[in-house]
Amino acid sequence: MPGDGQDIPPYHGRDSNTGALAPIAPDFARYLIEFPFGDIYSRPNLDLKSREIAVVATMLAMGNAAPQLKVHVCGALNVGCSRDEIVEVMMQKAVYAGFPVALNGLFAAQEVFNERDADQPAVGQADGA
């Protein structure tokens, strides 16, 4: 059933992307969440992991959506995709969208992986040790 998209797991960058738009186009910022995440992602027949794989592949093939690709790489990780699966999607796309597109996607994914690693406490530091 369609919703407002707020029940979708948080995506790195999603709130900052829409927050940056709110002062100049508040309705568009709202539509950016409500339509894809509320109406499309909430449809049956595909789980969120499959949807994110499809979106990562699409953003990658576009070749001009690196910020959005990074948001969806993070989203894919949040819904259970492994780093290896994300890399494999990009390798697969090299055949159909070209090696430069795949390379740019791999570099964008690496940025997301590095950011996530930097956000993780070092072993032994999580408990203050």
JSON list of C-alpha atoms in Angstrom, two decimals:
[
{"chain": "A", "resi": 1, "resn": "MET", "atom": "CA", "xyz": [0.00, 0.00, 0.00]},
{"chain": "A", "resi": 2, "resn": "PRO", "atom": "CA", "xyz": [1.39, 3.43, -0.86]},
{"chain": "A", "resi": 3, "resn": "GLY", "atom": "CA", "xyz": [2.74, 5.52, 1.99]},
{"chain": "A", "resi": 4, "resn": "ASP", "atom": "CA", "xyz": [4.85, 8.54, 2.66]},
{"chain": "A", "resi": 5, "resn": "GLY", "atom": "CA", "xyz": [8.18, 6.71, 2.29]},
{"chain": "A", "resi": 6, "resn": "GLN", "atom": "CA", "xyz": [9.20, 7.27, 5.89]},
{"chain": "A", "resi": 7, "resn": "ASP", "atom": "CA", "xyz": [9.18, 3.53, 6.69]},
{"chain": "A", "resi": 8, "resn": "ILE", "atom": "CA", "xyz": [12.00, 2.83, 4.22]},
{"chain": "A", "resi": 9, "resn": "PRO", "atom": "CA", "xyz": [15.36, 2.32, 5.99]},
{"chain": "A", "resi": 10, "resn": "PRO", "atom": "CA", "xyz": [17.38, 5.54, 6.22]},
{"chain": "A", "resi": 11, "resn": "TYR", "atom": "CA", "xyz": [19.80, 6.14, 3.40]},
{"chain": "A", "resi": 12, "resn": "HIS", "atom": "CA", "xyz": [23.05, 8.01, 3.78]},
{"chain": "A", "resi": 13, "resn": "GLY", "atom": "CA", "xyz": [22.50, 11.28, 1.98]},
{"chain": "A", "resi": 14, "resn": "ARG", "atom": "CA", "xyz": [18.75, 10.96, 1.46]},
{"chain": "A", "resi": 15, "resn": "ASP", "atom": "CA", "xyz": [17.88, 13.48, 4.17]},
{"chain": "A", "resi": 16, "resn": "SER", "atom": "CA", "xyz": [20.67, 15.88, 3.22]},
{"chain": "A", "resi": 17, "resn": "ASN", "atom": "CA", "xyz": [19.61, 15.75, -0.43]},
{"chain": "A", "resi": 18, "resn": "THR", "atom": "CA", "xyz": [16.00, 16.53, 0.35]},
{"chain": "A", "resi": 19, "resn": "GLY", "atom": "CA", "xyz": [16.93, 18.96, 3.11]},
{"chain": "A", "resi": 20, "resn": "ALA", "atom": "CA", "xyz": [19.02, 20.99, 0.68]},
{"chain": "A", "resi": 21, "resn": "LEU", "atom": "CA", "xyz": [16.04, 21.23, -1.67]},
{"chain": "A", "resi": 22, "resn": "ALA", "atom": "CA", "xyz": [13.46, 22.18, 0.94]},
{"chain": "A", "resi": 23, "resn": "PRO", "atom": "CA", "xyz": [14.25, 25.93, 1.04]},
{"chain": "A", "resi": 24, "resn": "ILE", "atom": "CA", "xyz": [13.95, 26.35, -2.73]},
{"chain": "A", "resi": 25, "resn": "ALA", "atom": "CA", "xyz": [11.47, 23.63, -3.69]},
{"chain": "A", "resi": 26, "resn": "PRO", "atom": "CA", "xyz": [9.74, 22.17, -0.63]},
{"chain": "A", "resi": 27, "resn": "ASP", "atom": "CA", "xyz": [7.08, 20.37, -2.65]},
{"chain": "A", "resi": 28, "resn": "PHE", "atom": "CA", "xyz": [9.72, 18.75, -4.85]},
{"chain": "A", "resi": 29, "resn": "ALA", "atom": "CA", "xyz": [11.70, 17.67, -1.77]},
{"chain": "A", "resi": 30, "resn": "ARG", "atom": "CA", "xyz": [8.55, 16.01, -0.42]},
{"chain": "A", "resi": 31, "resn": "TYR", "atom": "CA", "xyz": [7.73, 14.37, -3.78]},
{"chain": "A", "resi": 32, "resn": "LEU", "atom": "CA", "xyz": [11.29, 13.07, -3.95]},
{"chain": "A", "resi": 33, "resn": "ILE", "atom": "CA", "xyz": [10.55, 10.94, -0.87]},
{"chain": "A", "resi": 34, "resn": "GLU", "atom": "CA", "xyz": [6.84, 10.24, -1.20]},
{"chain": "A", "resi": 35, "resn": "PHE", "atom": "CA", "xyz": [6.69, 9.04, -4.80]},
{"chain": "A", "resi": 36, "resn": "PRO", "atom": "CA", "xyz": [9.69, 6.71, -5.11]},
{"chain": "A", "resi": 37, "resn": "PHE", "atom": "CA", "xyz": [9.89, 5.54, -1.50]},
{"chain": "A", "resi": 38, "resn": "GLY", "atom": "CA", "xyz": [6.18, 5.73, -0.62]},
{"chain": "A", "resi": 39, "resn": "ASP", "atom": "CA", "xyz": [4.51, 4.63, -3.85]},
{"chain": "A", "resi": 40, "resn": "ILE", "atom": "CA", "xyz": [7.09, 2.61, -5.79]},
{"chain": "A", "resi": 41, "resn": "TYR", "atom": "CA", "xyz": [9.31, 0.97, -3.15]},
{"chain": "A", "resi": 42, "resn": "SER", "atom": "CA", "xyz": [6.26, -0.13, -1.16]},
{"chain": "A", "resi": 43, "resn": "ARG", "atom": "CA", "xyz": [4.82, -2.14, -4.05]},
{"chain": "A", "resi": 44, "resn": "PRO", "atom": "CA", "xyz": [4.77, -5.94, -3.78]},
{"chain": "A", "resi": 45, "resn": "ASN", "atom": "CA", "xyz": [6.74, -8.45, -5.88]},
{"chain": "A", "resi": 46, "resn": "LEU", "atom": "CA", "xyz": [10.30, -7.22, -5.23]},
{"chain": "A", "resi": 47, "resn": "ASP", "atom": "CA", "xyz": [12.05, -7.02, -1.90]},
{"chain": "A", "resi": 48, "resn": "LEU", "atom": "CA", "xyz": [14.05, -3.91, -0.99]},
{"chain": "A", "resi": 49, "resn": "LYS", "atom": "CA", "xyz": [17.35, -5.63, -1.75]},
{"chain": "A", "resi": 50, "resn": "SER", "atom": "CA", "xyz": [16.25, -6.44, -5.31]},
{"chain": "A", "resi": 51, "resn": "ARG", "atom": "CA", "xyz": [14.93, -2.91, -5.77]},
{"chain": "A", "resi": 52, "resn": "GLU", "atom": "CA", "xyz": [18.21, -1.39, -4.63]},
{"chain": "A", "resi": 53, "resn": "ILE", "atom": "CA", "xyz": [20.21, -3.63, -6.96]},
{"chain": "A", "resi": 54, "resn": "ALA", "atom": "CA", "xyz": [18.03, -2.39, -9.82]},
{"chain": "A", "resi": 55, "resn": "VAL", "atom": "CA", "xyz": [18.43, 1.25, -8.78]},
{"chain": "A", "resi": 56, "resn": "VAL", "atom": "CA", "xyz": [22.20, 0.97, -8.34]},
{"chain": "A", "resi": 57, "resn": "ALA", "atom": "CA", "xyz": [22.45, -0.57, -11.82]},
{"chain": "A", "resi": 58, "resn": "THR", "atom": "CA", "xyz": [20.26, 2.18, -13.29]},
{"chain": "A", "resi": 59, "resn": "MET", "atom": "CA", "xyz": [22.07, 5.06, -11.58]},
{"chain": "A", "resi": 60, "resn": "LEU", "atom": "CA", "xyz": [25.36, 3.57, -12.68]},
{"chain": "A", "resi": 61, "resn": "ALA", "atom": "CA", "xyz": [24.24, 3.22, -16.30]},
{"chain": "A", "resi": 62, "resn": "MET", "atom": "CA", "xyz": [23.09, 6.84, -16.37]},
{"chain": "A", "resi": 63, "resn": "GLY", "atom": "CA", "xyz": [26.71, 7.86, -15.92]},
{"chain": "A", "resi": 64, "resn": "ASN", "atom": "CA", "xyz": [25.84, 11.30, -14.55]},
{"chain": "A", "resi": 65, "resn": "ALA", "atom": "CA", "xyz": [24.23, 10.61, -11.19]},
{"chain": "A", "resi": 66, "resn": "ALA", "atom": "CA", "xyz": [27.18, 9.94, -8.86]},
{"chain": "A", "resi": 67, "resn": "PRO", "atom": "CA", "xyz": [25.63, 11.63, -5.79]},
{"chain": "A", "resi": 68, "resn": "GLN", "atom": "CA", "xyz": [22.42, 9.63, -6.20]},
{"chain": "A", "resi": 69, "resn": "LEU", "atom": "CA", "xyz": [24.41, 6.47, -6.93]},
{"chain": "A", "resi": 70, "resn": "LYS", "atom": "CA", "xyz": [26.24, 6.89, -3.63]},
{"chain": "A", "resi": 71, "resn": "VAL", "atom": "CA", "xyz": [22.95, 7.34, -1.78]},
{"chain": "A", "resi": 72, "resn": "HIS", "atom": "CA", "xyz": [21.66, 4.10, -3.29]},
{"chain": "A", "resi": 73, "resn": "VAL", "atom": "CA", "xyz": [24.90, 2.17, -2.69]},
{"chain": "A", "resi": 74, "resn": "CYS", "atom": "CA", "xyz": [24.46, 3.06, 0.96]},
{"chain": "A", "resi": 75, "resn": "GLY", "atom": "CA", "xyz": [20.79, 2.14, 0.75]},
{"chain": "A", "resi": 76, "resn": "ALA", "atom": "CA", "xyz": [21.69, -1.21, -0.80]},
{"chain": "A", "resi": 77, "resn": "LEU", "atom": "CA", "xyz": [24.06, -1.92, 2.08]},
{"chain": "A", "resi": 78, "resn": "ASN", "atom": "CA", "xyz": [21.33, -0.93, 4.55]},
{"chain": "A", "resi": 79, "resn": "VAL", "atom": "CA", "xyz": [18.86, -3.44, 3.11]},
{"chain": "A", "resi": 80, "resn": "GLY", "atom": "CA", "xyz": [21.27, -6.38, 3.05]},
{"chain": "A", "resi": 81, "resn": "CYS", "atom": "CA", "xyz": [23.38, -6.16, -0.10]},
{"chain": "A", "resi": 82, "resn": "SER", "atom": "CA", "xyz": [26.98, -7.07, 0.47]},
{"chain": "A", "resi": 83, "resn": "ARG", "atom": "CA", "xyz": [29.87, -5.01, -0.83]},
{"chain": "A", "resi": 84, "resn": "ASP", "atom": "CA", "xyz": [30.74, -7.92, -3.11]},
{"chain": "A", "resi": 85, "resn": "GLU", "atom": "CA", "xyz": [27.23, -7.88, -4.61]},
{"chain": "A", "resi": 86, "resn": "ILE", "atom": "CA", "xyz": [27.45, -4.14, -5.27]},
{"chain": "A", "resi": 87, "resn": "VAL", "atom": "CA", "xyz": [30.86, -4.54, -6.91]},
{"chain": "A", "resi": 88, "resn": "GLU", "atom": "CA", "xyz": [29.50, -7.41, -9.01]},
{"chain": "A", "resi": 89, "resn": "VAL", "atom": "CA", "xyz": [26.62, -5.24, -10.27]},
{"chain": "A", "resi": 90, "resn": "MET", "atom": "CA", "xyz": [29.17, -2.66, -11.38]},
{"chain": "A", "resi": 91, "resn": "MET", "atom": "CA", "xyz": [31.34, -5.26, -13.08]},
{"chain": "A", "resi": 92, "resn": "GLN", "atom": "CA", "xyz": [28.27, -6.58, -14.92]},
{"chain": "A", "resi": 93, "resn": "LYS", "atom": "CA", "xyz": [27.45, -3.04, -16.07]},
{"chain": "A", "resi": 94, "resn": "ALA", "atom": "CA", "xyz": [30.90, -2.67, -17.67]},
{"chain": "A", "resi": 95, "resn": "VAL", "atom": "CA", "xyz": [29.70, -4.98, -20.44]},
{"chain": "A", "resi": 96, "resn": "TYR", "atom": "CA", "xyz": [26.54, -2.98, -21.16]},
{"chain": "A", "resi": 97, "resn": "ALA", "atom": "CA", "xyz": [27.33, 0.61, -20.15]},
{"chain": "A", "resi": 98, "resn": "GLY", "atom": "CA", "xyz": [31.09, 0.67, -20.68]},
{"chain": "A", "resi": 99, "resn": "PHE", "atom": "CA", "xyz": [34.21, 0.38, -18.58]},
{"chain": "A", "resi": 100, "resn": "PRO", "atom": "CA", "xyz": [34.43, 4.12, -17.78]},
{"chain": "A", "resi": 101, "resn": "VAL", "atom": "CA", "xyz": [30.93, 4.00, -16.28]},
{"chain": "A", "resi": 102, "resn": "ALA", "atom": "CA", "xyz": [31.82, 0.92, -14.23]},
{"chain": "A", "resi": 103, "resn": "LEU", "atom": "CA", "xyz": [35.08, 2.50, -13.05]},
{"chain": "A", "resi": 104, "resn": "ASN", "atom": "CA", "xyz": [33.31, 5.66, -11.94]},
{"chain": "A", "resi": 105, "resn": "GLY", "atom": "CA", "xyz": [30.72, 3.55, -10.13]},
{"chain": "A", "resi": 106, "resn": "LEU", "atom": "CA", "xyz": [33.38, 1.50, -8.40]},
{"chain": "A", "resi": 107, "resn": "PHE", "atom": "CA", "xyz": [35.11, 4.68, -7.23]},
{"chain": "A", "resi": 108, "resn": "ALA", "atom": "CA", "xyz": [31.79, 6.05, -5.93]},
{"chain": "A", "resi": 109, "resn": "ALA", "atom": "CA", "xyz": [31.09, 2.77, -4.13]},
{"chain": "A", "resi": 110, "resn": "GLN", "atom": "CA", "xyz": [34.58, 2.83, -2.61]},
{"chain": "A", "resi": 111, "resn": "GLU", "atom": "CA", "xyz": [33.85, 6.30, -1.21]},
{"chain": "A", "resi": 112, "resn": "VAL", "atom": "CA", "xyz": [30.70, 4.95, 0.45]},
{"chain": "A", "resi": 113, "resn": "PHE", "atom": "CA", "xyz": [32.56, 1.91, 1.79]},
{"chain": "A", "resi": 114, "resn": "ASN", "atom": "CA", "xyz": [35.31, 4.16, 3.19]},
{"chain": "A", "resi": 115, "resn": "GLU", "atom": "CA", "xyz": [32.78, 6.50, 4.83]},
{"chain": "A", "resi": 116, "resn": "ARG", "atom": "CA", "xyz": [31.03, 3.56, 6.45]},
{"chain": "A", "resi": 117, "resn": "ASP", "atom": "CA", "xyz": [34.33, 2.12, 7.66]},
{"chain": "A", "resi": 118, "resn": "ALA", "atom": "CA", "xyz": [35.31, 5.50, 9.12]},
{"chain": "A", "resi": 119, "resn": "ASP", "atom": "CA", "xyz": [31.99, 5.63, 11.01]},
{"chain": "A", "resi": 120, "resn": "GLN", "atom": "CA", "xyz": [32.69, 2.27, 12.68]},
{"chain": "A", "resi": 121, "resn": "PRO", "atom": "CA", "xyz": [34.55, 2.35, 16.01]},
{"chain": "A", "resi": 122, "resn": "ALA", "atom": "CA", "xyz": [37.90, 0.60, 16.00]},
{"chain": "A", "resi": 123, "resn": "VAL", "atom": "CA", "xyz": [38.03, -2.84, 17.63]},
{"chain": "A", "resi": 124, "resn": "GLY", "atom": "CA", "xyz": [38.20, -2.38, 21.39]},
{"chain": "A", "resi": 125, "resn": "GLN", "atom": "CA", "xyz": [36.97, 1.22, 21.27]},
{"chain": "A", "resi": 126, "resn": "ALA", "atom": "CA", "xyz": [33.25, 0.49, 21.10]},
{"chain": "A", "resi": 127, "resn": "ASP", "atom": "CA", "xyz": [33.13, -0.25, 24.83]},
{"chain": "A", "resi": 128, "resn": "GLY", "atom": "CA", "xyz": [35.56, 2.49, 25.81]},
{"chain": "A", "resi": 129, "resn": "ALA", "atom": "CA", "xyz": [38.51, 0.11, 26.15]}
]
